mmCIF file of N, CA and C in Angstrom:
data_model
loop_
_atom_site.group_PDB
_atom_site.id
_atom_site.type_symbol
_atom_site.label_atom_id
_atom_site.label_comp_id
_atom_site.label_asym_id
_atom_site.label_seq_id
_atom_site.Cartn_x
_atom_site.Cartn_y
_atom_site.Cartn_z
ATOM 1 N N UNK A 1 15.758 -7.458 13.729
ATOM 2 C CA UNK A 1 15.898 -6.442 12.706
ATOM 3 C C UNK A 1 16.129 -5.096 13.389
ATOM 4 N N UNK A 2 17.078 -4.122 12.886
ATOM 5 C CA UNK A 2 17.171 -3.283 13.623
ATOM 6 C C UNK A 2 16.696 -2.133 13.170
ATOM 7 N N UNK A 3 16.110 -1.125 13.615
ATOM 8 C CA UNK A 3 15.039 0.460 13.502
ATOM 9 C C UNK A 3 15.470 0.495 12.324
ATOM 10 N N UNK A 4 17.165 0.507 11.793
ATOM 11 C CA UNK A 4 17.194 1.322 10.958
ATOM 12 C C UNK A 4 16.563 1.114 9.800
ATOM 13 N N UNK A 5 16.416 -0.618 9.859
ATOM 14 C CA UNK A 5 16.140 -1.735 8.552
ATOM 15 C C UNK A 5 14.301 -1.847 8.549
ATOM 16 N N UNK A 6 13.647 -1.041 9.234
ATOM 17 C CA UNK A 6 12.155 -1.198 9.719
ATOM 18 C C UNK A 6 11.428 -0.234 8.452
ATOM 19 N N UNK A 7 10.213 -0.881 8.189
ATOM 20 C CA UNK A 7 9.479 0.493 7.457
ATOM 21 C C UNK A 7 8.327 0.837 8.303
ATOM 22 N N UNK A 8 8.277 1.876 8.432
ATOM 23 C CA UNK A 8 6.846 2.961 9.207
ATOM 24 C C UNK A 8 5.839 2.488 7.807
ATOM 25 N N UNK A 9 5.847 2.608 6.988
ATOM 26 C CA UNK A 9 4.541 2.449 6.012
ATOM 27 C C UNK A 9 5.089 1.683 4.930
ATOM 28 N N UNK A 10 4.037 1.018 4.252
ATOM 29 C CA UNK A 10 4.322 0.305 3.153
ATOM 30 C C UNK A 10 3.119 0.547 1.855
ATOM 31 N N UNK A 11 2.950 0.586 1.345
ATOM 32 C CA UNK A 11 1.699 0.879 0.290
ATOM 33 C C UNK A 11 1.523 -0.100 -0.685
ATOM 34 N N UNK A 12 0.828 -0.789 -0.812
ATOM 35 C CA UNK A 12 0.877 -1.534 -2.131
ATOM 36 C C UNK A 12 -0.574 -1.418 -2.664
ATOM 37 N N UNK A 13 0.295 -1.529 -4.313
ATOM 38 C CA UNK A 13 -1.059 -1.364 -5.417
ATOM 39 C C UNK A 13 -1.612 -2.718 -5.984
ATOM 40 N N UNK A 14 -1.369 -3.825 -5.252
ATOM 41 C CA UNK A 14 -2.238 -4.850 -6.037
ATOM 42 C C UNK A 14 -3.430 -4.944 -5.515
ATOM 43 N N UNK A 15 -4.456 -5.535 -6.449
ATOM 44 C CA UNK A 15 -5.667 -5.840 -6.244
ATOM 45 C C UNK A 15 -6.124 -6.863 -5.106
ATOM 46 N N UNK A 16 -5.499 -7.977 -4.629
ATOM 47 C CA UNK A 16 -5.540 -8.452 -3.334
ATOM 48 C C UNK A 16 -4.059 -8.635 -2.591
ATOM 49 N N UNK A 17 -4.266 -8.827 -1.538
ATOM 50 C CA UNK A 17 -2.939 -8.931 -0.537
ATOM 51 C C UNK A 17 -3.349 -9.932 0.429
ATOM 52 N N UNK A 18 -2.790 -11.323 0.139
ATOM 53 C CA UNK A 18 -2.911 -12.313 1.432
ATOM 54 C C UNK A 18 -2.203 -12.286 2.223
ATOM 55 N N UNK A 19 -2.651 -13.663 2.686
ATOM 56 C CA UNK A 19 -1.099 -14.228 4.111
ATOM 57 C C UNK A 19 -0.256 -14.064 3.632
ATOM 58 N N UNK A 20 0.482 -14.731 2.598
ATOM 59 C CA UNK A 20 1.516 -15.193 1.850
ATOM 60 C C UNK A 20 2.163 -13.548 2.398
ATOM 61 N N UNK A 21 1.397 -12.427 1.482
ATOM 62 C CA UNK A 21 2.060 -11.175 1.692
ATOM 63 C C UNK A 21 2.066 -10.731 2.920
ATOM 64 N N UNK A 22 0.888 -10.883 3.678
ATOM 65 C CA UNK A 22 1.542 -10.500 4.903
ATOM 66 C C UNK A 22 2.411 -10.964 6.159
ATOM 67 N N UNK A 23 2.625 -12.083 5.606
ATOM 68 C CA UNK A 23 3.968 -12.955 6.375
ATOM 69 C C UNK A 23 5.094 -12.138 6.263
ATOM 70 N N UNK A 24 5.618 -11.565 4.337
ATOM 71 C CA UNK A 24 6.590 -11.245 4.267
ATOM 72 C C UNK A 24 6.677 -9.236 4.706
ATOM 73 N N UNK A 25 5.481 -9.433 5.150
ATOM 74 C CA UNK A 25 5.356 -7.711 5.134
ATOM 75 C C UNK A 25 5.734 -7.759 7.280
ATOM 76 N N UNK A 26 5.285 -8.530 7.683
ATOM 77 C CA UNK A 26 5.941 -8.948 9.261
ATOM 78 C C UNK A 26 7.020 -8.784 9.030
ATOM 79 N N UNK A 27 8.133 -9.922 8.258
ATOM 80 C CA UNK A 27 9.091 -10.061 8.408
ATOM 81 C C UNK A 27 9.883 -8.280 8.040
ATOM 82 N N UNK A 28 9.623 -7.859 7.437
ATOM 83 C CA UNK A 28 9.668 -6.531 6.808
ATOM 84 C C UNK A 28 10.253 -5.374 7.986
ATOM 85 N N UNK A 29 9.394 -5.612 9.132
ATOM 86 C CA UNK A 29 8.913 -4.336 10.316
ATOM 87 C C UNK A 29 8.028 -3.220 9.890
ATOM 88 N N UNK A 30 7.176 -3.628 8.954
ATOM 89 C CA UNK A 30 6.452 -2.171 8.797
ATOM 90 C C UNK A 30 5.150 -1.869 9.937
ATOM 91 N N UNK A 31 5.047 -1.391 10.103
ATOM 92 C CA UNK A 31 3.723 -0.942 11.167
ATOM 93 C C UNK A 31 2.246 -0.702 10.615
ATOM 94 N N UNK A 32 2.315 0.287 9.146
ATOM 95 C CA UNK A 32 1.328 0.355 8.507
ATOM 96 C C UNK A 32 1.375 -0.167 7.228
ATOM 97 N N UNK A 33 0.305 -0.584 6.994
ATOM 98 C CA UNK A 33 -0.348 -1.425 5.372
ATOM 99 C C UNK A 33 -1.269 -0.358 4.693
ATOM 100 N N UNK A 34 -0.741 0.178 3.812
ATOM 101 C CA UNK A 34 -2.275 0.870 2.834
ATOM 102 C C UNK A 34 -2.218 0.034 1.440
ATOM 103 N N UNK A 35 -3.263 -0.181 1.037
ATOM 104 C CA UNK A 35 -3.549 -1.040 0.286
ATOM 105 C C UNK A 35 -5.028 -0.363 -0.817
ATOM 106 N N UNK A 36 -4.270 -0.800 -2.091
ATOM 107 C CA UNK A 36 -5.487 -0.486 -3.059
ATOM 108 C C UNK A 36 -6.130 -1.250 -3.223
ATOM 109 N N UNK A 37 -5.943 -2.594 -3.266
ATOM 110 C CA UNK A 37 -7.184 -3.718 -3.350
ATOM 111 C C UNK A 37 -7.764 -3.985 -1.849
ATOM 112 N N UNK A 38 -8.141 -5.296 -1.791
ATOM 113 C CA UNK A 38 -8.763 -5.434 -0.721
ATOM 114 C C UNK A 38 -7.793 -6.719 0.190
ATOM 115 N N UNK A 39 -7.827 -6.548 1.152
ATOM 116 C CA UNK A 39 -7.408 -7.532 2.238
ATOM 117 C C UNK A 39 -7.450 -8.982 2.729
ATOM 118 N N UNK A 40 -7.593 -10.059 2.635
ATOM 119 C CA UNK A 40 -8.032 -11.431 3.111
ATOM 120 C C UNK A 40 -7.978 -10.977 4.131
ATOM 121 N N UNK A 41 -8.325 -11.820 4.716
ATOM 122 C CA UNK A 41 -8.878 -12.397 6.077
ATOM 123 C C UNK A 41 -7.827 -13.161 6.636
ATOM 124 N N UNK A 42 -7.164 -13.965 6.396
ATOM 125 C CA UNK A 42 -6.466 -14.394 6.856
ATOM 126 C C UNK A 42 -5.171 -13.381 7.003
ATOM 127 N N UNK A 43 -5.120 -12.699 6.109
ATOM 128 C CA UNK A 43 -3.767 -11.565 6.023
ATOM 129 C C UNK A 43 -3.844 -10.530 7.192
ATOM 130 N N UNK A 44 -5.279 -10.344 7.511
ATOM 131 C CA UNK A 44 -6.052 -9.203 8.373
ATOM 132 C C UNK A 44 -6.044 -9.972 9.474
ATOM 133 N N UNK A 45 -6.087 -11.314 9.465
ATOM 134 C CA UNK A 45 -5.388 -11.998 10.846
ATOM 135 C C UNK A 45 -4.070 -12.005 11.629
ATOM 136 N N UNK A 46 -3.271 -12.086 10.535
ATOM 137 C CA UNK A 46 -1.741 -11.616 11.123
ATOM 138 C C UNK A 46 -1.187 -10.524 11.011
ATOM 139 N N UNK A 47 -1.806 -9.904 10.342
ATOM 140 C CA UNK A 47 -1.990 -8.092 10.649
ATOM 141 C C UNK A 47 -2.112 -7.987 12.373
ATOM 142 N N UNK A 48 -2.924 -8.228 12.565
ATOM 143 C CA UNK A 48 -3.407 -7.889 13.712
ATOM 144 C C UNK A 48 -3.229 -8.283 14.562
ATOM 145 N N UNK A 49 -2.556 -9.843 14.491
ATOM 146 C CA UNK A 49 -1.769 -10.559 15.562
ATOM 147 C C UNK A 49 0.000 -9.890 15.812
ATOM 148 N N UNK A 50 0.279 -9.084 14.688
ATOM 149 C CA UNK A 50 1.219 -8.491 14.647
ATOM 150 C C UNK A 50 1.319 -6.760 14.906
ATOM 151 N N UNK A 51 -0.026 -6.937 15.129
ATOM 152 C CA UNK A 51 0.085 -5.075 15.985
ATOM 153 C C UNK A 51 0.312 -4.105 14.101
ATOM 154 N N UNK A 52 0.498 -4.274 13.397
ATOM 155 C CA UNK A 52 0.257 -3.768 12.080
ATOM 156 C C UNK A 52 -1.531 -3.236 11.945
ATOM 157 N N UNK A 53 -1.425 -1.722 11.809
ATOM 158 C CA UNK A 53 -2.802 -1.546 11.031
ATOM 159 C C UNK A 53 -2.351 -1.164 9.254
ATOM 160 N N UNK A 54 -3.710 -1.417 9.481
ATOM 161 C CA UNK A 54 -4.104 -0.973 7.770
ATOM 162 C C UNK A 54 -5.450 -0.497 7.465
ATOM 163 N N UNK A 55 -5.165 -0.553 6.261
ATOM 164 C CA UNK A 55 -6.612 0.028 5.655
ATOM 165 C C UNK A 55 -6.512 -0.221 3.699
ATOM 166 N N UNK A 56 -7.482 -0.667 3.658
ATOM 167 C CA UNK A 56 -7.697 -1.248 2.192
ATOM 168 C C UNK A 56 -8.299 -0.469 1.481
ATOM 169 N N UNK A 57 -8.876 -0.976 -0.030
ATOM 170 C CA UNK A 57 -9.456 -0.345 -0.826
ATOM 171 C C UNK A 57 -9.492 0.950 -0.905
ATOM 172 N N UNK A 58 -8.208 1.456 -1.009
ATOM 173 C CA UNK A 58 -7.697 2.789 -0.994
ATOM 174 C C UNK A 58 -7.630 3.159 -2.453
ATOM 175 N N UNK A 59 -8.074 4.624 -2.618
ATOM 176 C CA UNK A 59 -8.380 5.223 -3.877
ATOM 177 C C UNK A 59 -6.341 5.426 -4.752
ATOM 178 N N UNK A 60 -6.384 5.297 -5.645
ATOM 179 C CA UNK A 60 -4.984 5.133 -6.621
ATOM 180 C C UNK A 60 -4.225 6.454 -5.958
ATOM 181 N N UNK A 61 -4.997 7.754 -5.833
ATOM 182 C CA UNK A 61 -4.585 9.157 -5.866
ATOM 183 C C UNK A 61 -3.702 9.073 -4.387
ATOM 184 N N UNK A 62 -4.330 8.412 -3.262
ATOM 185 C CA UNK A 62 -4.217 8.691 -2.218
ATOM 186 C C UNK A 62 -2.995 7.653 -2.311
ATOM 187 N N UNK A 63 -2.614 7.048 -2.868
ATOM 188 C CA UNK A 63 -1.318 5.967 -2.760
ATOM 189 C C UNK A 63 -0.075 6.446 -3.231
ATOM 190 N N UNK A 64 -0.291 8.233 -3.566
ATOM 191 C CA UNK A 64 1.413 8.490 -4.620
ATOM 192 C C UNK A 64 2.684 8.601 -3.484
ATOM 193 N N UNK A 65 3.323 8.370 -4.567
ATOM 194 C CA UNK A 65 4.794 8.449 -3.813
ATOM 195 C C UNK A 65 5.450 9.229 -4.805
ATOM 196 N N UNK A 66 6.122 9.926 -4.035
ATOM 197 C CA UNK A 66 7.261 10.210 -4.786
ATOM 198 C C UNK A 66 8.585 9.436 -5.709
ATOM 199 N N UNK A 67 9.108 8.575 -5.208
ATOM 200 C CA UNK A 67 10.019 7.410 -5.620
ATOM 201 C C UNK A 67 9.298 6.468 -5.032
ATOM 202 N N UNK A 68 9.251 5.497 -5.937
ATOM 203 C CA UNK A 68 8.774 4.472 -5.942
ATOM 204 C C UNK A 68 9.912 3.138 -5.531
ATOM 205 N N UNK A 69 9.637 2.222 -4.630
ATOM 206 C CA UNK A 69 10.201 1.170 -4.157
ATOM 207 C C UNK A 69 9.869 0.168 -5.045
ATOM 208 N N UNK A 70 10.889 -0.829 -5.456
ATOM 209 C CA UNK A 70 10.697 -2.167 -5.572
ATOM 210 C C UNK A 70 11.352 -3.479 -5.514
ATOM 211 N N UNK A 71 11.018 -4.166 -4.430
ATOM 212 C CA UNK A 71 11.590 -5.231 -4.028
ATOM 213 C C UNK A 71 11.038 -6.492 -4.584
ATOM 214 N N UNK A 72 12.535 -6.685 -5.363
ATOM 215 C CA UNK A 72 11.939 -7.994 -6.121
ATOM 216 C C UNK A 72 13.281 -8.909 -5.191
#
């Protein structure tokens, strides 16, 4: 994947975020995860096997964006 196609941050507002998501958030290139719900364990495993930090249970306020992304 090349820099240009990479994300520096990603934010998501669901209430949990697994493997499943963080497989496709690897494939992605993002570096950081902020997250309003909370994390698995297993997701926080390949987080971390993938050099990705994060941080969970993040308050709604602290998650705005200006334009909003969505990849369906």
């Amino acid at each position: 994947m090349s820099d240009e196609d990479k994300y520096i941050e990603v934010k998501v507002w669901a209430a949990k975020f697994t493997a499943y998501d963080a497989k496709k958030l690897i494939k992605q290139g993002a570096s950081i995860l902020l997250c309003h719900g909370y994390i698995t364990n297993g997701a926080k495993k390949l987080l971390n096997e993938a050099g990705i930090q994060y941080r969970e249970n993040i308050c709604s306020d602290e998650l705005k964006i200006d334009q909003p992304y969505h990849d369906e």
